[in-house]
PDB file of C-alpha atoms in Angstrom:
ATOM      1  CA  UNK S  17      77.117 -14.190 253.385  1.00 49.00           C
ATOM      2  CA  UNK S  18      80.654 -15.835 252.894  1.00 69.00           C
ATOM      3  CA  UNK S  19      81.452 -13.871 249.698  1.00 73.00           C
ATOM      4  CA  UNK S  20      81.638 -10.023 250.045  1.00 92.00           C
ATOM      5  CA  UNK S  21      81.812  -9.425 246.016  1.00 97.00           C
ATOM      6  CA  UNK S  22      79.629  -5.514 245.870  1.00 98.00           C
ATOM      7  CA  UNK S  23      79.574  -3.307 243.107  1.00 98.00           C
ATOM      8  CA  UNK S  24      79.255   0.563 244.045  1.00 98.00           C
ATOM      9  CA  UNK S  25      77.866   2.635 240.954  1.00 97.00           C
ATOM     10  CA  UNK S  26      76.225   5.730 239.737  1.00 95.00           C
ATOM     11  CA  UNK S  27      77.000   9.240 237.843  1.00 92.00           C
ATOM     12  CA  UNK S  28      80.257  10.342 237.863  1.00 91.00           C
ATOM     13  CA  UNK S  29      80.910  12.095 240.777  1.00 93.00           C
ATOM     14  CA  UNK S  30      78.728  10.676 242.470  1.00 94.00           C
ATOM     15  CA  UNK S  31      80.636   9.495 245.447  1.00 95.00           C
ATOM     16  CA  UNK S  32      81.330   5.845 244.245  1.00 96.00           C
ATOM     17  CA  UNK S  33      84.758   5.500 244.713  1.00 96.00           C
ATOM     18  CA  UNK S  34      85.201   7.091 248.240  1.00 97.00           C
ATOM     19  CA  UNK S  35      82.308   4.788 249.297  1.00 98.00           C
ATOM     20  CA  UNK S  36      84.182   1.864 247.673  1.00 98.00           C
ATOM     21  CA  UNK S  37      87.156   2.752 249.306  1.00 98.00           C
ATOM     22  CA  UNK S  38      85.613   3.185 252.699  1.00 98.00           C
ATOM     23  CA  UNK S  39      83.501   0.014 252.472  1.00 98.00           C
ATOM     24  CA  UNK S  40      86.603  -2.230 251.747  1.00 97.00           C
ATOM     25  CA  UNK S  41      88.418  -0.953 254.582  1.00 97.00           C
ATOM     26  CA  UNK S  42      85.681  -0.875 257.160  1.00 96.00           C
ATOM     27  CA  UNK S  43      85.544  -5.251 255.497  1.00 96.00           C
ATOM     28  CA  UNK S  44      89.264  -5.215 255.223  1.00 96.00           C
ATOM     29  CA  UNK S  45      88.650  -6.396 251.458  1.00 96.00           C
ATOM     30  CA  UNK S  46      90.759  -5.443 248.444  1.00 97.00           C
ATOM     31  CA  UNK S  47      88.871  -2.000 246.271  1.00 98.00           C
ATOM     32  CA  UNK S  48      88.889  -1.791 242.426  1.00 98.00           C
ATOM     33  CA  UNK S  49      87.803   0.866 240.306  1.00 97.00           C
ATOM     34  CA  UNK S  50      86.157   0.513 236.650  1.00 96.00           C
ATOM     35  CA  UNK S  51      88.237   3.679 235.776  1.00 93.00           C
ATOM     36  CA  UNK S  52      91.996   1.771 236.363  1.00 95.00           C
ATOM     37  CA  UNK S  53      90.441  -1.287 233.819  1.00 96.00           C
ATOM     38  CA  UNK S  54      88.795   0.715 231.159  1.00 95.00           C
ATOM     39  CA  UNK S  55      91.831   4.081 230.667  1.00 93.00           C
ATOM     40  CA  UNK S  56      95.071   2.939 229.477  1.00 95.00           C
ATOM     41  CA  UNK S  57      97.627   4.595 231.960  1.00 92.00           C
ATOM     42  CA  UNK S  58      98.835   7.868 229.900  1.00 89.00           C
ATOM     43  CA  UNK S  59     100.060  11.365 231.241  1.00 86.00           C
ATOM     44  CA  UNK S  60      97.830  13.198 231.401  1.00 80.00           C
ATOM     45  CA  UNK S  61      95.126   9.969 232.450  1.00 82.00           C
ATOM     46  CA  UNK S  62      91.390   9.299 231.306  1.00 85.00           C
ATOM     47  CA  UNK S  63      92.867  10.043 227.602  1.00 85.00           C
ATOM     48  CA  UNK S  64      92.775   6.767 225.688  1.00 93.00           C
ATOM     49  CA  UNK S  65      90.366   3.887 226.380  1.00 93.00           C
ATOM     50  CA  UNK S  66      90.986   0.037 226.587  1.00 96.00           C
ATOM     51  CA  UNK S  67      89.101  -2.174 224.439  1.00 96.00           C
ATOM     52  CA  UNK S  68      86.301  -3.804 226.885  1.00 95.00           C
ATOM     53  CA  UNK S  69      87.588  -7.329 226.263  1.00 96.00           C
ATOM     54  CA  UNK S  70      90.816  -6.057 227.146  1.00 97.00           C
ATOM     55  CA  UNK S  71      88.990  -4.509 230.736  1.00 97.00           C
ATOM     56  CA  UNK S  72      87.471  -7.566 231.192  1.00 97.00           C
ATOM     57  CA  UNK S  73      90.705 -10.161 230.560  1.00 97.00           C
ATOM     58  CA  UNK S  74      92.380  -7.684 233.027  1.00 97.00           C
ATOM     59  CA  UNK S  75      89.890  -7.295 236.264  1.00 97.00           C
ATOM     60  CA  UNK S  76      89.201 -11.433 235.860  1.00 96.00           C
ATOM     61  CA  UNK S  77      93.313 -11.674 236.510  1.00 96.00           C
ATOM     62  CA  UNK S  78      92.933  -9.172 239.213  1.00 96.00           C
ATOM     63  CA  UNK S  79      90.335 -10.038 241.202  1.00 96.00           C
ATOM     64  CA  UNK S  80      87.077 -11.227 239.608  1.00 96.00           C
ATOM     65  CA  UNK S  81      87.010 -15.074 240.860  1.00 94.00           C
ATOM     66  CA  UNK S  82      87.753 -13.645 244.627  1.00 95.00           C
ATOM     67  CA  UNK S  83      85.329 -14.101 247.444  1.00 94.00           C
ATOM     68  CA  UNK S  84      85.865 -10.754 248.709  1.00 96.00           C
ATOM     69  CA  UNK S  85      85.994  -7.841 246.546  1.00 97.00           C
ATOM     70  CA  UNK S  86      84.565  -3.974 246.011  1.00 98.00           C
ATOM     71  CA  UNK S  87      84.318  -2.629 242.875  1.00 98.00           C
ATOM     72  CA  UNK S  88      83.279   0.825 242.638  1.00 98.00           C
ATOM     73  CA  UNK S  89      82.262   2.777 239.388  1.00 94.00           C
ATOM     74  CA  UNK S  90      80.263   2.181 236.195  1.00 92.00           C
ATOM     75  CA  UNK S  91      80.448  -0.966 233.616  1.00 91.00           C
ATOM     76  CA  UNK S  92      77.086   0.011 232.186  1.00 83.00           C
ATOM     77  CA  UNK S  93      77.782  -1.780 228.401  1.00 82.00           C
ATOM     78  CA  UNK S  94      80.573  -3.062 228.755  1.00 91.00           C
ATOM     79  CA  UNK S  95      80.768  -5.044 231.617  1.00 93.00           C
ATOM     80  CA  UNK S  96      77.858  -7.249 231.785  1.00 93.00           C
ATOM     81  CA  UNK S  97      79.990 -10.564 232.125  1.00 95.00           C
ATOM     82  CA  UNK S  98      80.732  -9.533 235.475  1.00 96.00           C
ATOM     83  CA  UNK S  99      77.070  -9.257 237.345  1.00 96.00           C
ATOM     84  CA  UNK S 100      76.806 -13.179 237.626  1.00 95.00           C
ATOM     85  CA  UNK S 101      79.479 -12.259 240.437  1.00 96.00           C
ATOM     86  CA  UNK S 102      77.705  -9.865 242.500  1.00 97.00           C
ATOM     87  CA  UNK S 103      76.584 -10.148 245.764  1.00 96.00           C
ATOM     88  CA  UNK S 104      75.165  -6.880 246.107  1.00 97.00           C
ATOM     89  CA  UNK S 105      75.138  -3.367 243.897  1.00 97.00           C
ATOM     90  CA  UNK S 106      74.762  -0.412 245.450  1.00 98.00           C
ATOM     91  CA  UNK S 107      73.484   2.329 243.176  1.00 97.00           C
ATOM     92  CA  UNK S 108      74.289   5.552 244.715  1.00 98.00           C
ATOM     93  CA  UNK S 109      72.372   8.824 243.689  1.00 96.00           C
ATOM     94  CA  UNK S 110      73.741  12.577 244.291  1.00 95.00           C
ATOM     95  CA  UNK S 111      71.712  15.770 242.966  1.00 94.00           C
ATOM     96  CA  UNK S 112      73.405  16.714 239.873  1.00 93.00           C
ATOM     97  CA  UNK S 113      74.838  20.166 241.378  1.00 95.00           C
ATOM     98  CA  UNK S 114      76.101  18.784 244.031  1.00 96.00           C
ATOM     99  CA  UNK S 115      78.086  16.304 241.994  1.00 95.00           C
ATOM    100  CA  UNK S 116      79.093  18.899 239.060  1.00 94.00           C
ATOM    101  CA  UNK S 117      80.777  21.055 242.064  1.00 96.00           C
ATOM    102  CA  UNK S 118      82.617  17.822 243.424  1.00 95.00           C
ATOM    103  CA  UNK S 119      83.920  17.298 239.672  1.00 93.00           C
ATOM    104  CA  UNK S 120      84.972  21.409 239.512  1.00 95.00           C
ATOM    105  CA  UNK S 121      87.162  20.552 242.680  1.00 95.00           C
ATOM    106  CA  UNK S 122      88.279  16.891 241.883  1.00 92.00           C
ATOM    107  CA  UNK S 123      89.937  18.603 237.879  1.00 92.00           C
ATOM    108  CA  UNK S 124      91.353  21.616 240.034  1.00 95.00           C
ATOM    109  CA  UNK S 125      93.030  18.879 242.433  1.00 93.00           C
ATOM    110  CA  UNK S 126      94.047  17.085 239.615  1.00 89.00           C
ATOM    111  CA  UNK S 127      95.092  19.405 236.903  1.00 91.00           C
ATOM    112  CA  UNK S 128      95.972  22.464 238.886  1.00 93.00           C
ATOM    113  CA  UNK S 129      93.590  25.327 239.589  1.00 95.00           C
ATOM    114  CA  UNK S 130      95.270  27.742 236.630  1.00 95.00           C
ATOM    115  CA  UNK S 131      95.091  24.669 234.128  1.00 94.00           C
ATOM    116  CA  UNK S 132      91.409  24.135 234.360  1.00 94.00           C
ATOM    117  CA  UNK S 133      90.757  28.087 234.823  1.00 95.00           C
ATOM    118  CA  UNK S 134      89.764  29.714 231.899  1.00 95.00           C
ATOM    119  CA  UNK S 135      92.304  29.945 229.368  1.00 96.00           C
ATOM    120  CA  UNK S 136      94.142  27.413 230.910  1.00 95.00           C
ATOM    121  CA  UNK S 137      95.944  24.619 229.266  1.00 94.00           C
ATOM    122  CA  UNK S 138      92.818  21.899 230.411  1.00 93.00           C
ATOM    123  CA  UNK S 139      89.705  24.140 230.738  1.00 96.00           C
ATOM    124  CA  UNK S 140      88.185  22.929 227.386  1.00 94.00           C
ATOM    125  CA  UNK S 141      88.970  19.991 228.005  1.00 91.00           C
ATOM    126  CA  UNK S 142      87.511  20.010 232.057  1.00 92.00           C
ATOM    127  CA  UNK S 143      84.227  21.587 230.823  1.00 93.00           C
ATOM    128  CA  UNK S 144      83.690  19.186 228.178  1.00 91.00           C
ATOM    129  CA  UNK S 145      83.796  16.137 230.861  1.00 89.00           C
ATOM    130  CA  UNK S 146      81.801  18.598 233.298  1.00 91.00           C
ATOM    131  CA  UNK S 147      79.174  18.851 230.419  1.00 90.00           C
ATOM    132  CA  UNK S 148      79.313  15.323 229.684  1.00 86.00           C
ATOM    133  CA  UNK S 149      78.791  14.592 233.214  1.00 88.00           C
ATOM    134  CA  UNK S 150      75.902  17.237 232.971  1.00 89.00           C
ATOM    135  CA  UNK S 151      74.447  14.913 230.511  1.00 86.00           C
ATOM    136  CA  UNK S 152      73.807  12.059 233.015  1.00 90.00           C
ATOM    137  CA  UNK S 153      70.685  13.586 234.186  1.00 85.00           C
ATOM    138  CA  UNK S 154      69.082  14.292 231.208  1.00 82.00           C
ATOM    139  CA  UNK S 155      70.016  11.876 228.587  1.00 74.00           C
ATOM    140  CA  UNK S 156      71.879  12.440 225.300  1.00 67.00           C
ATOM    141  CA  UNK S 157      75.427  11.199 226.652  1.00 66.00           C
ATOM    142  CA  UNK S 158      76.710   7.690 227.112  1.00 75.00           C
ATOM    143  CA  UNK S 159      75.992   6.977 230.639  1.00 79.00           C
ATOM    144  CA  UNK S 160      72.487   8.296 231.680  1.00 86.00           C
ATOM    145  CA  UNK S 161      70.277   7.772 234.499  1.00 89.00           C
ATOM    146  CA  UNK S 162      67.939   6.453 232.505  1.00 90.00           C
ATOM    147  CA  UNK S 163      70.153   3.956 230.992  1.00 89.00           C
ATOM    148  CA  UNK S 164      71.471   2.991 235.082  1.00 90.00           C
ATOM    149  CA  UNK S 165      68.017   2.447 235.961  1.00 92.00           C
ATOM    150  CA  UNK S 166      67.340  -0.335 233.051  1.00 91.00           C
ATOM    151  CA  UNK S 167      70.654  -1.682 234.157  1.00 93.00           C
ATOM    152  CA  UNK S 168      69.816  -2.334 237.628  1.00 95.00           C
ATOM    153  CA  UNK S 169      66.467  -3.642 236.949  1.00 95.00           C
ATOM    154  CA  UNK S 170      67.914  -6.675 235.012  1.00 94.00           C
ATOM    155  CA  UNK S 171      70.222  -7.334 237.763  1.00 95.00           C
ATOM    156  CA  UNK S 172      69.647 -10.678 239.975  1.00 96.00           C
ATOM    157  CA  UNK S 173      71.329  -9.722 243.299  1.00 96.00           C
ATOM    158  CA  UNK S 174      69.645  -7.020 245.607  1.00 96.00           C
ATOM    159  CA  UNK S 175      70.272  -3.157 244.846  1.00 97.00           C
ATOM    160  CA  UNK S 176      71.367  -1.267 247.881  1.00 97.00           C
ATOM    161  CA  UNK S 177      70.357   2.420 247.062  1.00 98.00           C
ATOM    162  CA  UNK S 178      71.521   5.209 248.645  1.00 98.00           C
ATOM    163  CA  UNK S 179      71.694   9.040 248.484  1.00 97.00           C
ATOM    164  CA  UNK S 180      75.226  10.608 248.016  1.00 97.00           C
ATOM    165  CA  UNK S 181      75.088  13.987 249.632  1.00 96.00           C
ATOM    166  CA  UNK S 182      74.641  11.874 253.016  1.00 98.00           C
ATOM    167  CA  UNK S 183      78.120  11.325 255.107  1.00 98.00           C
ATOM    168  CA  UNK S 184      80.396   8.311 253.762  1.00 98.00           C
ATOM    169  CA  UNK S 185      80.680   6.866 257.339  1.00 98.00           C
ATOM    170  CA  UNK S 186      76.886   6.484 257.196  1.00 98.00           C
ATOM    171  CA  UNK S 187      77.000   5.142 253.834  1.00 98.00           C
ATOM    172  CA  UNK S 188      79.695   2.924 254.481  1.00 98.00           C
ATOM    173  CA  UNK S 189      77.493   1.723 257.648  1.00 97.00           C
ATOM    174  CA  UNK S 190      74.405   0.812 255.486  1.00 97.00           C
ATOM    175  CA  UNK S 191      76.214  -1.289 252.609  1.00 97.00           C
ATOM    176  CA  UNK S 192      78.662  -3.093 255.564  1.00 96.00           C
ATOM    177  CA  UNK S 193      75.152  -3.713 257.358  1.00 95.00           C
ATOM    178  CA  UNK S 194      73.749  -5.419 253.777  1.00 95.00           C
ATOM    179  CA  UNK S 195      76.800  -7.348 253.376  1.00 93.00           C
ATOM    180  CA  UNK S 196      76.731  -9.046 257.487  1.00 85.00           C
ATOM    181  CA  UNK S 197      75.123 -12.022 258.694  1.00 74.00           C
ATOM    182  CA  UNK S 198      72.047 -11.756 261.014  1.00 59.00           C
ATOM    183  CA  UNK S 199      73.385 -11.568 263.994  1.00 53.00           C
TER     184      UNK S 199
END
């Protein structure tokens, strides 16, 4: 396969973007992430979304009409102009505890363990997203398993699924495997 263009998605917190991250360096290929395309850059981040034509314009300057790319996240309806570029999507699947305790973590790192704490400056606002992200397995919020699983059935490349409580190396080892030439 000359063209290395892979899509890495699933529920937030699922472990998307430290597999895409660790798949484009194990191919030495540029990483992008949905989340850098669809937030406007504001202090604090994730605050005020860009308008998806807007996303779109933006990732087909950055990388889109590459050879070689990894994009890891979620453009479930809004980015549907892009899967004519995959090679390969890998759809990767975490139990939903393990993935609400890697979000608790990721807003502690991010915001400070006091601002997220209760009565802290961000803890609405970190359980709302946690609650949101709660949502994924059971429906009711924008981005739902169900709603993944329709997406990836209409898609023409191959779907590389994989679990994401397993070890990144070994993830990283299965989607660099799909991508290779038989040897």
């Amino acid at each position: 396969m000359n063209s290395r263009r892979i899509h890495i998605t699933g529920a937030s917190a699922s472990g998307t973007t430290t597999l895409g991250r660790a798949v484009a360096s194990a191919l030495a290929i540029p990483h992008h992430d949905t989340d850098d395309y669809f937030w406007q850059p504001t202090e604090p981040p994730y605050v005020e979304m860009r308008a998806a034509a807007e996303r779109l314009r933006l990732m087909d300057e950055m990388f889109v009409p590459l050879a070689r790319w990894v994009l890891s996240g979620s453009l479930q309806g809004w980015g549907d102009p892009l899967i004519a570029h995959f090679d390969l999507v890998v759809f990767v699947s975490t139990a939903q505890d393990l993935r609400l305790q890697r979000l608790r973590a990721r807003e502690a790192l991010r915001y400070g363990a006091e601002a997220v704490a209760p009565g802290g400056p961000r803890h609405q606002d970190a359980e709302a997203f946690i609650a949101w992200a709660a949502g994924y397995d059971v429906g009711g919020v924008s981005r739902t398993r169900e709603k993944h699983e329709a997406w990836l059935a209409t898609l023409p490349c191959p779907v590389l699924r994989l679990d994401g409580a397993r070890p990144v190396p070994q993830l990283t080892a299965r989607v660099v495997a799909a991508v290779q030439p038989a040897a």
